[in-house]
Amino acid sequence: MQEVSLLIGGQAGDGMMRAAELIGRIFNRLGLYAFVINDYGSLIRGGHNFCKIRAADRQIWHHRESVELIAAVNQDTIARHQKELTGDGRVLYDEGAAKYEGPHEPLPIPLTTMVQEVGGISIMKNSAMIGAIASLYGVPLSVVEEVINRAYGEKAAKNIELVKRGYEFAAKNFKPILKVEPVKRDPTPLISGAESLALGAVKAGMKLYITYPMTPSTAILNYLGPAQDELGILLIHPENEIAVANMALGAAYAGVRTMVGTAGGGFALMQEAFSMAGQAEIPVVFVVGQRVAPAVGAPTYTAQADLKFLLNAGHGEFPRIAVAPGDPEEAFVKTGEAMNLAWKYQSPAIVLVDKHLLESYMSIGIDENKVAVEPPEFAMGQEEYRRYRFTASGVSPLAFPGQKGAVVKVTSYEHDEYGYAEETADGIQKMQEKRLRKLSSIILDLKGRETVKIHGDPAAENLVVAWGSTKGAILEAMSLVNRPLKFLQIIYLSPFPEWEVSRHLSKARDVLLVEGNLTGQLGSLITEQTGFRIKKAVLKNDGRPFDPVSLAEKIKEAFGWK
Amino acid sequence: MEMRDFDSPAKNTWCPGCNNFGILAAVKQVLAELVNSGEARPEEIVILSGVGCHGKISDYIRVNSFYCLHGRTVPPAMGIKVANQRLKIIAFSGDGDAYAEGISHVVHAARRNLNMTLVVHDNEVFALTTSQVTPTTKRGFRTKSAPKGSFEAPLNPLHLMLSCGATFVARGFSGDPRHLRSILMEAVRHRGFSFIDVIQECVTFNPIKEKYLPKIYDLNKEGHDVTNFSAAWERASEVERIPIGIFYRVERETYEKQLLGERILAEEKPIPSIKKALQEFI
Ligand SMILES: Cc1ncc(C[n+]2csc(CCOP(=O)(O)OP(=O)(O)O)c2C)c(N)n1
Ligand code: SF4
Ligand SMILES: [Mg+2]
């Protein structure tokens, strides 16, 4: 079994994230499966910024707390992360910027000098560092060059020169850590949740992405902005989130599949429009990236504490679709599905993600055929068009402004079938019931889709229950626990798949909840929806994803396996 | 087409004598004229309105409509225009809607020169919520929210729009529906962000017609140069006499042309495959 685990660190502005992504790409190129996580503060220059890169010859889902190599462009990185090193770990560092004497093996390298020699700028240190890391792991230089060339295009020359210098220096002066063997397999992308989610939406027909920057959803903007022409879509960034959401309503009314992206705080501002999407039956997909809250919280750190907020957002009663993918592949498929369901059932949909999923990179297969545009029901146009026609399913056929013969009236007021304001008791009740009939239609539809996933041993009596990006840490922890264990990953949060969840809960003997919040929000949702009470829980809300190793210990403890 | 082809089956609930009736009639005439002149097909017209007495206009015209949330008339208009720039967009807002709750959107639409018309029914009061002060309420106006009389300096909407970069700035008077109809027609024909602040009498909470009528005059009959920004600014400062008409009109590239060229997003098919995009991650 091959396995690589390292950390690189420096100040914000030192280009650590880019470097880590490239190291991940190098391993991915070799056929290993990589996982890259970045950790940074809310500042642009200075501070501390590090990334962990893990790679192995099998599918991996998460990084590990401990590493065998620290690569540091500053002193601070060594001081902060030494304790994460394994016993035989090493410290690779720029001798022009840091000092290190042990206890771990010091690997000094003159990065600053190398950059000066080629007449480069400080950030290019990373290229020499990447070269040295590649050499330590026995990666062929040609693979590194190929990745760097692709990443930097015409500007690659100096970086390539530095890669070579770093590579040669390490080869001459350091003992290799190991020699990774290329793995033969179908190539998979190394992709972040933000990128794959965006592609899923595009594949499901999204033509317009509207957003106001807010970490962590900014990662979607950063991808779609430059890629918009190639993807045949448009990105706009208006004055605030209230405008974002209301613009999305307008665009969808006019027939364009539209998605908006934000974090909890931005979504708080969108709530009135979210409610209007329910009232006026306008399909809009809301991507909400969770970060540490309340209020501004810790902007660049992950959390799972907005579940109840999202499920209860918006005044009034109306159907909403809410889905929480757990990895980039699910983000691709489920965001596409959310877009399709929103349009089929003319209801708002939420894709609930978090910083950890949006910004971490992972090698994972993505089959684009899993997402296609599912056409909604369109009006045929013999009789006078009624935007809110009563039907058995609750779904009224769609028409858009511009369509000859149809007068399309949508409204934030309660309304009759044509869309004129309605205040009679009977009229209000009927339209409320019509909207809620869609809920039964969505549930019927969902029964034919994957609403939960079962991992591990399906016959095991010990059950772990979780949602969203904790999936990765749990899967890794399960491989460390080494006991019959079943994991129920709940993907749809609304409508809630109680038909699946109840079944699995009733079969389990001992159940443990794992969530990135302190109140067990999924647990109380399960109680509300199924009557089951889960008594054991591993909960935390410290901004960091779970570490598989310590999570494994907690699982053992909870199930009395210690 | 005639005006009455736009009549809707909804029961009108404005107070008898409300000046919104005059605005409604002017709008229907303009819509009929647009269709008859071949400038727009009826299905290509979309109206939007805010929440307030004025907002009910969406219900009273049988045409595509988007009856917005309070203060949010402009963002959906922008969404609609971005989705399908062939659509003709006319939005109706109140002084509470446009200048209190939703002022940020109005500022940005003007700055962007989004090709749409915004008509503000400026009755200097929150009417539908039974009379509270708005940003255009005059000093001294007494109401439950200002029992000792309003002491806040009122906003000058024309100055606001001029400084934000609106390319068409006008003022109408609901007491003169013929004049209103003619500037509305010009506004709707304007390529860019056209703005009309309509002095609208609310007979129930703010009967202002008698007070305003003697002071009102048509500035376009007095040789005003509509391309002269400083002249527009000065006319908009007048208080002794109250000018109505077109203050300012210039051409500037629109938001949607710069954003989209000739693209009609609503008619574009999604790309058939994302294979190439995925390849970049390998
Ligand atoms: C978010 C929100 N806040 C408050 C209201 C209550 N409300 C309804 S109409 C209105 C004021 C309308 O004033 P204006 O825009 O001047 O319209 P008018 O009734 O004078 O035509 C308010 C505050 C609302 N509907 N929504
Ligand atoms: S309250 Fe005023 S604005 Fe509202 S309908 Fe009556 S007269 Fe018209
Ligand atoms: Mg008003």
PDB file of C-alpha atoms in Angstrom, chain B residues 3-222:
ATOM      1  CA  MET B   3     -56.578  50.283 -24.242  1.00  0.00           C
ATOM      2  CA  ARG B   4     -59.376  48.046 -23.102  1.00  0.00           C
ATOM      3  CA  ASP B   5     -57.634  44.987 -24.505  1.00  0.00           C
ATOM      4  CA  PHE B   6     -55.381  45.367 -21.500  1.00  0.00           C
ATOM      5  CA  ASP B   7     -58.271  45.448 -19.037  1.00  0.00           C
ATOM      6  CA  SER B   8     -57.936  42.751 -16.439  1.00  0.00           C
ATOM      7  CA  PRO B   9     -60.678  40.822 -14.678  1.00  0.00           C
ATOM      8  CA  ALA B  10     -59.296  41.798 -11.265  1.00  0.00           C
ATOM      9  CA  LYS B  11     -61.538  44.024  -9.168  1.00  0.00           C
ATOM     10  CA  ASN B  12     -60.001  47.453  -8.679  1.00  0.00           C
ATOM     11  CA  THR B  13     -59.674  48.338  -4.990  1.00  0.00           C
ATOM     12  CA  TRP B  14     -58.089  51.793  -5.178  1.00  0.00           C
ATOM     13  CA  CYS B  15     -60.032  54.525  -3.344  1.00  0.00           C
ATOM     14  CA  PRO B  16     -62.524  56.410  -5.473  1.00  0.00           C
ATOM     15  CA  GLY B  17     -60.705  59.400  -6.956  1.00  0.00           C
ATOM     16  CA  CYS B  18     -57.246  57.933  -6.407  1.00  0.00           C
ATOM     17  CA  ASN B  19     -54.802  59.361  -8.919  1.00  0.00           C
ATOM     18  CA  ASN B  20     -53.393  55.896  -9.591  1.00  0.00           C
ATOM     19  CA  PHE B  21     -56.355  55.564 -11.966  1.00  0.00           C
ATOM     20  CA  GLY B  22     -54.863  58.279 -14.151  1.00  0.00           C
ATOM     21  CA  ILE B  23     -51.496  56.532 -14.229  1.00  0.00           C
ATOM     22  CA  LEU B  24     -53.185  53.224 -15.070  1.00  0.00           C
ATOM     23  CA  ALA B  25     -55.020  54.788 -18.008  1.00  0.00           C
ATOM     24  CA  ALA B  26     -51.843  56.401 -19.321  1.00  0.00           C
ATOM     25  CA  VAL B  27     -49.996  53.089 -19.121  1.00  0.00           C
ATOM     26  CA  LYS B  28     -52.673  51.167 -20.995  1.00  0.00           C
ATOM     27  CA  GLN B  29     -52.656  53.794 -23.741  1.00  0.00           C
ATOM     28  CA  VAL B  30     -48.899  53.593 -24.048  1.00  0.00           C
ATOM     29  CA  LEU B  31     -48.996  49.792 -24.222  1.00  0.00           C
ATOM     30  CA  ALA B  32     -51.639  49.885 -26.948  1.00  0.00           C
ATOM     31  CA  GLU B  33     -49.589  52.408 -28.869  1.00  0.00           C
ATOM     32  CA  LEU B  34     -46.452  50.278 -28.536  1.00  0.00           C
ATOM     33  CA  VAL B  35     -48.255  47.296 -29.978  1.00  0.00           C
ATOM     34  CA  ASN B  36     -50.009  49.253 -32.729  1.00  0.00           C
ATOM     35  CA  SER B  37     -46.811  50.917 -33.875  1.00  0.00           C
ATOM     36  CA  GLY B  38     -45.128  47.508 -34.058  1.00  0.00           C
ATOM     37  CA  GLU B  39     -42.558  48.456 -31.434  1.00  0.00           C
ATOM     38  CA  ALA B  40     -43.458  45.511 -29.227  1.00  0.00           C
ATOM     39  CA  ARG B  41     -45.654  42.467 -29.427  1.00  0.00           C
ATOM     40  CA  PRO B  42     -48.050  42.187 -26.478  1.00  0.00           C
ATOM     41  CA  GLU B  43     -46.352  39.010 -25.269  1.00  0.00           C
ATOM     42  CA  GLU B  44     -43.013  40.826 -25.216  1.00  0.00           C
ATOM     43  CA  ILE B  45     -44.115  43.371 -22.642  1.00  0.00           C
ATOM     44  CA  VAL B  46     -43.466  42.683 -18.964  1.00  0.00           C
ATOM     45  CA  ILE B  47     -44.542  44.979 -16.179  1.00  0.00           C
ATOM     46  CA  LEU B  48     -43.339  44.765 -12.613  1.00  0.00           C
ATOM     47  CA  SER B  49     -44.578  46.456  -9.497  1.00  0.00           C
ATOM     48  CA  GLY B  50     -43.679  46.856  -5.871  1.00  0.00           C
ATOM     49  CA  VAL B  51     -45.875  46.466  -2.833  1.00  0.00           C
ATOM     50  CA  GLY B  52     -48.109  49.379  -1.924  1.00  0.00           C
ATOM     51  CA  CYS B  53     -51.224  50.879  -3.459  1.00  0.00           C
ATOM     52  CA  HIS B  54     -49.247  51.475  -6.649  1.00  0.00           C
ATOM     53  CA  GLY B  55     -48.283  47.802  -6.834  1.00  0.00           C
ATOM     54  CA  LYS B  56     -51.810  46.707  -7.623  1.00  0.00           C
ATOM     55  CA  ILE B  57     -51.241  47.964 -11.143  1.00  0.00           C
ATOM     56  CA  SER B  58     -49.842  44.498 -11.939  1.00  0.00           C
ATOM     57  CA  ASP B  59     -53.261  43.052 -11.261  1.00  0.00           C
ATOM     58  CA  TYR B  60     -55.041  45.738 -13.255  1.00  0.00           C
ATOM     59  CA  ILE B  61     -53.335  45.233 -16.602  1.00  0.00           C
ATOM     60  CA  ARG B  62     -53.751  42.053 -18.587  1.00  0.00           C
ATOM     61  CA  VAL B  63     -50.151  41.635 -19.639  1.00  0.00           C
ATOM     62  CA  ASN B  64     -47.141  39.620 -18.412  1.00  0.00           C
ATOM     63  CA  SER B  65     -46.376  40.774 -14.910  1.00  0.00           C
ATOM     64  CA  PHE B  66     -44.112  40.192 -11.964  1.00  0.00           C
ATOM     65  CA  TYR B  67     -45.661  41.463  -8.744  1.00  0.00           C
ATOM     66  CA  CYS B  68     -42.557  41.832  -6.604  1.00  0.00           C
ATOM     67  CA  LEU B  69     -41.694  41.943  -2.943  1.00  0.00           C
ATOM     68  CA  HIS B  70     -41.761  45.384  -1.318  1.00  0.00           C
ATOM     69  CA  GLY B  71     -38.827  47.447  -2.557  1.00  0.00           C
ATOM     70  CA  ARG B  72     -37.601  44.821  -5.002  1.00  0.00           C
ATOM     71  CA  THR B  73     -39.037  45.948  -8.314  1.00  0.00           C
ATOM     72  CA  VAL B  74     -35.687  46.554  -9.945  1.00  0.00           C
ATOM     73  CA  PRO B  75     -33.700  43.319  -9.363  1.00  0.00           C
ATOM     74  CA  PRO B  76     -36.260  40.990 -10.983  1.00  0.00           C
ATOM     75  CA  ALA B  77     -36.461  43.478 -13.850  1.00  0.00           C
ATOM     76  CA  MET B  78     -32.731  43.101 -14.313  1.00  0.00           C
ATOM     77  CA  GLY B  79     -33.004  39.321 -14.122  1.00  0.00           C
ATOM     78  CA  ILE B  80     -35.708  39.342 -16.777  1.00  0.00           C
ATOM     79  CA  LYS B  81     -33.737  41.664 -19.046  1.00  0.00           C
ATOM     80  CA  VAL B  82     -30.590  39.553 -18.713  1.00  0.00           C
ATOM     81  CA  ALA B  83     -32.598  36.426 -19.478  1.00  0.00           C
ATOM     82  CA  ASN B  84     -34.311  37.873 -22.527  1.00  0.00           C
ATOM     83  CA  GLN B  85     -33.314  41.318 -23.686  1.00  0.00           C
ATOM     84  CA  ARG B  86     -36.073  41.370 -26.306  1.00  0.00           C
ATOM     85  CA  LEU B  87     -38.612  41.921 -23.549  1.00  0.00           C
ATOM     86  CA  LYS B  88     -39.819  45.447 -22.907  1.00  0.00           C
ATOM     87  CA  ILE B  89     -39.648  46.159 -19.198  1.00  0.00           C
ATOM     88  CA  ILE B  90     -41.711  48.722 -17.321  1.00  0.00           C
ATOM     89  CA  ALA B  91     -41.582  48.757 -13.544  1.00  0.00           C
ATOM     90  CA  PHE B  92     -43.900  50.623 -11.183  1.00  0.00           C
ATOM     91  CA  SER B  93     -42.779  51.501  -7.739  1.00  0.00           C
ATOM     92  CA  GLY B  94     -43.905  53.674  -4.840  1.00  0.00           C
ATOM     93  CA  ASP B  95     -41.908  56.337  -3.064  1.00  0.00           C
ATOM     94  CA  GLY B  96     -41.676  54.024  -0.065  1.00  0.00           C
ATOM     95  CA  ASP B  97     -40.859  51.096  -2.309  1.00  0.00           C
ATOM     96  CA  ALA B  98     -38.231  52.818  -4.454  1.00  0.00           C
ATOM     97  CA  TYR B  99     -36.699  55.388  -2.102  1.00  0.00           C
ATOM     98  CA  ALA B 100     -36.934  53.660   1.292  1.00  0.00           C
ATOM     99  CA  GLU B 101     -36.953  49.865   1.113  1.00  0.00           C
ATOM    100  CA  GLY B 102     -35.361  49.437  -2.295  1.00  0.00           C
ATOM    101  CA  ILE B 103     -33.231  52.508  -2.894  1.00  0.00           C
ATOM    102  CA  SER B 104     -29.987  50.592  -3.394  1.00  0.00           C
ATOM    103  CA  HIS B 105     -31.351  48.745  -6.415  1.00  0.00           C
ATOM    104  CA  VAL B 106     -32.607  51.936  -8.039  1.00  0.00           C
ATOM    105  CA  VAL B 107     -29.189  53.553  -7.656  1.00  0.00           C
ATOM    106  CA  HIS B 108     -27.435  50.627  -9.313  1.00  0.00           C
ATOM    107  CA  ALA B 109     -29.877  50.175 -12.162  1.00  0.00           C
ATOM    108  CA  ALA B 110     -29.373  53.840 -13.078  1.00  0.00           C
ATOM    109  CA  ARG B 111     -25.609  53.534 -12.824  1.00  0.00           C
ATOM    110  CA  ARG B 112     -25.644  50.444 -15.053  1.00  0.00           C
ATOM    111  CA  ASN B 113     -27.996  52.001 -17.587  1.00  0.00           C
ATOM    112  CA  LEU B 114     -30.148  48.910 -17.616  1.00  0.00           C
ATOM    113  CA  ASN B 115     -32.638  49.281 -20.433  1.00  0.00           C
ATOM    114  CA  MET B 116     -35.924  49.543 -18.547  1.00  0.00           C
ATOM    115  CA  THR B 117     -38.413  52.136 -17.421  1.00  0.00           C
ATOM    116  CA  LEU B 118     -39.041  52.878 -13.766  1.00  0.00           C
ATOM    117  CA  VAL B 119     -42.173  54.812 -12.872  1.00  0.00           C
ATOM    118  CA  VAL B 120     -42.407  55.923  -9.248  1.00  0.00           C
ATOM    119  CA  HIS B 121     -45.901  56.732  -7.959  1.00  0.00           C
ATOM    120  CA  ASP B 122     -44.662  59.446  -5.639  1.00  0.00           C
ATOM    121  CA  ASN B 123     -47.511  60.302  -3.268  1.00  0.00           C
ATOM    122  CA  GLU B 124     -45.080  61.314  -0.518  1.00  0.00           C
ATOM    123  CA  VAL B 125     -46.589  58.759   1.813  1.00  0.00           C
ATOM    124  CA  PHE B 126     -46.745  55.063   2.632  1.00  0.00           C
ATOM    125  CA  ALA B 127     -50.348  54.774   1.550  1.00  0.00           C
ATOM    126  CA  LEU B 128     -51.183  51.080   1.768  1.00  0.00           C
ATOM    127  CA  THR B 129     -49.931  50.912   5.351  1.00  0.00           C
ATOM    128  CA  THR B 130     -52.280  53.802   6.166  1.00  0.00           C
ATOM    129  CA  SER B 131     -50.012  56.815   6.084  1.00  0.00           C
ATOM    130  CA  GLN B 132     -46.481  56.999   7.369  1.00  0.00           C
ATOM    131  CA  VAL B 133     -43.669  59.241   6.180  1.00  0.00           C
ATOM    132  CA  THR B 134     -41.474  58.258   3.233  1.00  0.00           C
ATOM    133  CA  PRO B 135     -38.163  59.728   2.046  1.00  0.00           C
ATOM    134  CA  THR B 136     -40.068  62.273  -0.089  1.00  0.00           C
ATOM    135  CA  THR B 137     -42.538  63.399   2.583  1.00  0.00           C
ATOM    136  CA  LYS B 138     -42.360  67.170   3.057  1.00  0.00           C
ATOM    137  CA  ARG B 139     -41.281  68.653   6.374  1.00  0.00           C
ATOM    138  CA  GLY B 140     -44.131  69.210   8.777  1.00  0.00           C
ATOM    139  CA  PHE B 141     -46.343  66.375   7.482  1.00  0.00           C
ATOM    140  CA  ARG B 142     -48.121  64.916  10.500  1.00  0.00           C
ATOM    141  CA  THR B 143     -48.909  61.239  10.758  1.00  0.00           C
ATOM    142  CA  LYS B 144     -48.829  58.442  13.322  1.00  0.00           C
ATOM    143  CA  SER B 145     -45.161  57.764  12.660  1.00  0.00           C
ATOM    144  CA  ALA B 146     -44.375  61.480  12.972  1.00  0.00           C
ATOM    145  CA  PRO B 147     -47.027  62.902  15.281  1.00  0.00           C
ATOM    146  CA  LYS B 148     -45.157  66.196  15.692  1.00  0.00           C
ATOM    147  CA  GLY B 149     -44.662  66.526  11.971  1.00  0.00           C
ATOM    148  CA  SER B 150     -41.859  65.122   9.855  1.00  0.00           C
ATOM    149  CA  PHE B 151     -38.537  66.907  10.471  1.00  0.00           C
ATOM    150  CA  GLU B 152     -36.319  64.894   8.100  1.00  0.00           C
ATOM    151  CA  ALA B 153     -35.000  66.590   4.973  1.00  0.00           C
ATOM    152  CA  PRO B 154     -36.814  65.081   1.997  1.00  0.00           C
ATOM    153  CA  LEU B 155     -34.916  63.393  -0.802  1.00  0.00           C
ATOM    154  CA  ASN B 156     -34.893  64.913  -4.266  1.00  0.00           C
ATOM    155  CA  PRO B 157     -35.399  61.881  -6.528  1.00  0.00           C
ATOM    156  CA  LEU B 158     -34.427  63.733  -9.694  1.00  0.00           C
ATOM    157  CA  HIS B 159     -31.098  64.797  -8.223  1.00  0.00           C
ATOM    158  CA  LEU B 160     -30.542  61.278  -7.019  1.00  0.00           C
ATOM    159  CA  MET B 161     -31.112  59.789 -10.446  1.00  0.00           C
ATOM    160  CA  LEU B 162     -29.082  62.446 -12.241  1.00  0.00           C
ATOM    161  CA  SER B 163     -26.099  61.827 -10.021  1.00  0.00           C
ATOM    162  CA  CYS B 164     -26.427  58.066 -10.386  1.00  0.00           C
ATOM    163  CA  GLY B 165     -26.119  58.288 -14.143  1.00  0.00           C
ATOM    164  CA  ALA B 166     -29.684  57.702 -15.292  1.00  0.00           C
ATOM    165  CA  THR B 167     -29.868  58.506 -19.004  1.00  0.00           C
ATOM    166  CA  PHE B 168     -33.520  59.583 -18.952  1.00  0.00           C
ATOM    167  CA  VAL B 169     -34.886  61.574 -16.034  1.00  0.00           C
ATOM    168  CA  ALA B 170     -38.411  62.970 -16.012  1.00  0.00           C
ATOM    169  CA  ARG B 171     -41.203  64.107 -13.726  1.00  0.00           C
ATOM    170  CA  GLY B 172     -44.883  63.588 -14.346  1.00  0.00           C
ATOM    171  CA  PHE B 173     -48.038  64.712 -12.618  1.00  0.00           C
ATOM    172  CA  SER B 174     -50.967  62.386 -12.166  1.00  0.00           C
ATOM    173  CA  GLY B 175     -53.242  65.418 -12.440  1.00  0.00           C
ATOM    174  CA  ASP B 176     -52.175  65.782 -16.086  1.00  0.00           C
ATOM    175  CA  PRO B 177     -52.602  62.298 -17.613  1.00  0.00           C
ATOM    176  CA  ARG B 178     -52.101  63.491 -21.202  1.00  0.00           C
ATOM    177  CA  HIS B 179     -48.716  64.917 -20.416  1.00  0.00           C
ATOM    178  CA  LEU B 180     -47.906  61.831 -18.381  1.00  0.00           C
ATOM    179  CA  ARG B 181     -48.796  59.604 -21.303  1.00  0.00           C
ATOM    180  CA  SER B 182     -46.488  61.495 -23.619  1.00  0.00           C
ATOM    181  CA  ILE B 183     -43.431  61.357 -21.341  1.00  0.00           C
ATOM    182  CA  LEU B 184     -44.141  57.724 -20.516  1.00  0.00           C
ATOM    183  CA  MET B 185     -44.117  56.957 -24.232  1.00  0.00           C
ATOM    184  CA  GLU B 186     -40.758  58.725 -24.566  1.00  0.00           C
ATOM    185  CA  ALA B 187     -39.405  56.878 -21.534  1.00  0.00           C
ATOM    186  CA  VAL B 188     -40.439  53.496 -22.842  1.00  0.00           C
ATOM    187  CA  ARG B 189     -38.841  54.293 -26.205  1.00  0.00           C
ATOM    188  CA  HIS B 190     -35.592  55.409 -24.594  1.00  0.00           C
ATOM    189  CA  ARG B 191     -32.711  52.949 -24.914  1.00  0.00           C
ATOM    190  CA  GLY B 192     -31.326  52.817 -21.383  1.00  0.00           C
ATOM    191  CA  PHE B 193     -32.522  53.455 -17.875  1.00  0.00           C
ATOM    192  CA  SER B 194     -35.504  55.791 -17.993  1.00  0.00           C
ATOM    193  CA  PHE B 195     -36.913  57.176 -14.811  1.00  0.00           C
ATOM    194  CA  ILE B 196     -40.121  59.072 -14.138  1.00  0.00           C
ATOM    195  CA  ASP B 197     -41.053  60.405 -10.734  1.00  0.00           C
ATOM    196  CA  VAL B 198     -44.796  60.920 -10.900  1.00  0.00           C
ATOM    197  CA  ILE B 199     -46.297  63.348  -8.425  1.00  0.00           C
ATOM    198  CA  GLN B 200     -49.300  61.266  -7.479  1.00  0.00           C
ATOM    199  CA  GLU B 201     -52.152  62.518  -5.409  1.00  0.00           C
ATOM    200  CA  CYS B 202     -53.320  60.145  -2.699  1.00  0.00           C
ATOM    201  CA  VAL B 203     -56.779  61.536  -2.074  1.00  0.00           C
ATOM    202  CA  THR B 204     -57.106  59.699   1.194  1.00  0.00           C
ATOM    203  CA  PHE B 205     -53.826  60.413   2.949  1.00  0.00           C
ATOM    204  CA  ASN B 206     -52.099  63.185   1.052  1.00  0.00           C
ATOM    205  CA  PRO B 207     -54.319  65.344  -1.136  1.00  0.00           C
ATOM    206  CA  ILE B 208     -51.721  67.510  -2.817  1.00  0.00           C
ATOM    207  CA  LYS B 209     -53.264  68.380  -6.148  1.00  0.00           C
ATOM    208  CA  GLU B 210     -54.730  71.707  -5.144  1.00  0.00           C
ATOM    209  CA  LYS B 211     -51.429  72.756  -3.588  1.00  0.00           C
ATOM    210  CA  TYR B 212     -49.280  71.683  -6.530  1.00  0.00           C
ATOM    211  CA  LEU B 213     -51.482  72.571  -9.484  1.00  0.00           C
ATOM    212  CA  PRO B 214     -50.849  76.337  -9.561  1.00  0.00           C
ATOM    213  CA  LYS B 215     -47.081  75.820  -9.397  1.00  0.00           C
ATOM    214  CA  ILE B 216     -46.758  73.184 -12.111  1.00  0.00           C
ATOM    215  CA  TYR B 217     -45.417  74.015 -15.552  1.00  0.00           C
ATOM    216  CA  ASP B 218     -44.054  72.027 -18.503  1.00  0.00           C
ATOM    217  CA  LEU B 219     -40.314  72.694 -18.700  1.00  0.00           C
ATOM    218  CA  ASN B 220     -40.050  71.305 -22.209  1.00  0.00           C
ATOM    219  CA  LYS B 221     -42.215  74.204 -23.399  1.00  0.00           C
ATOM    220  CA  GLU B 222     -39.661  76.672 -22.029  1.00  0.00           C
TER     221      GLU B 222
END
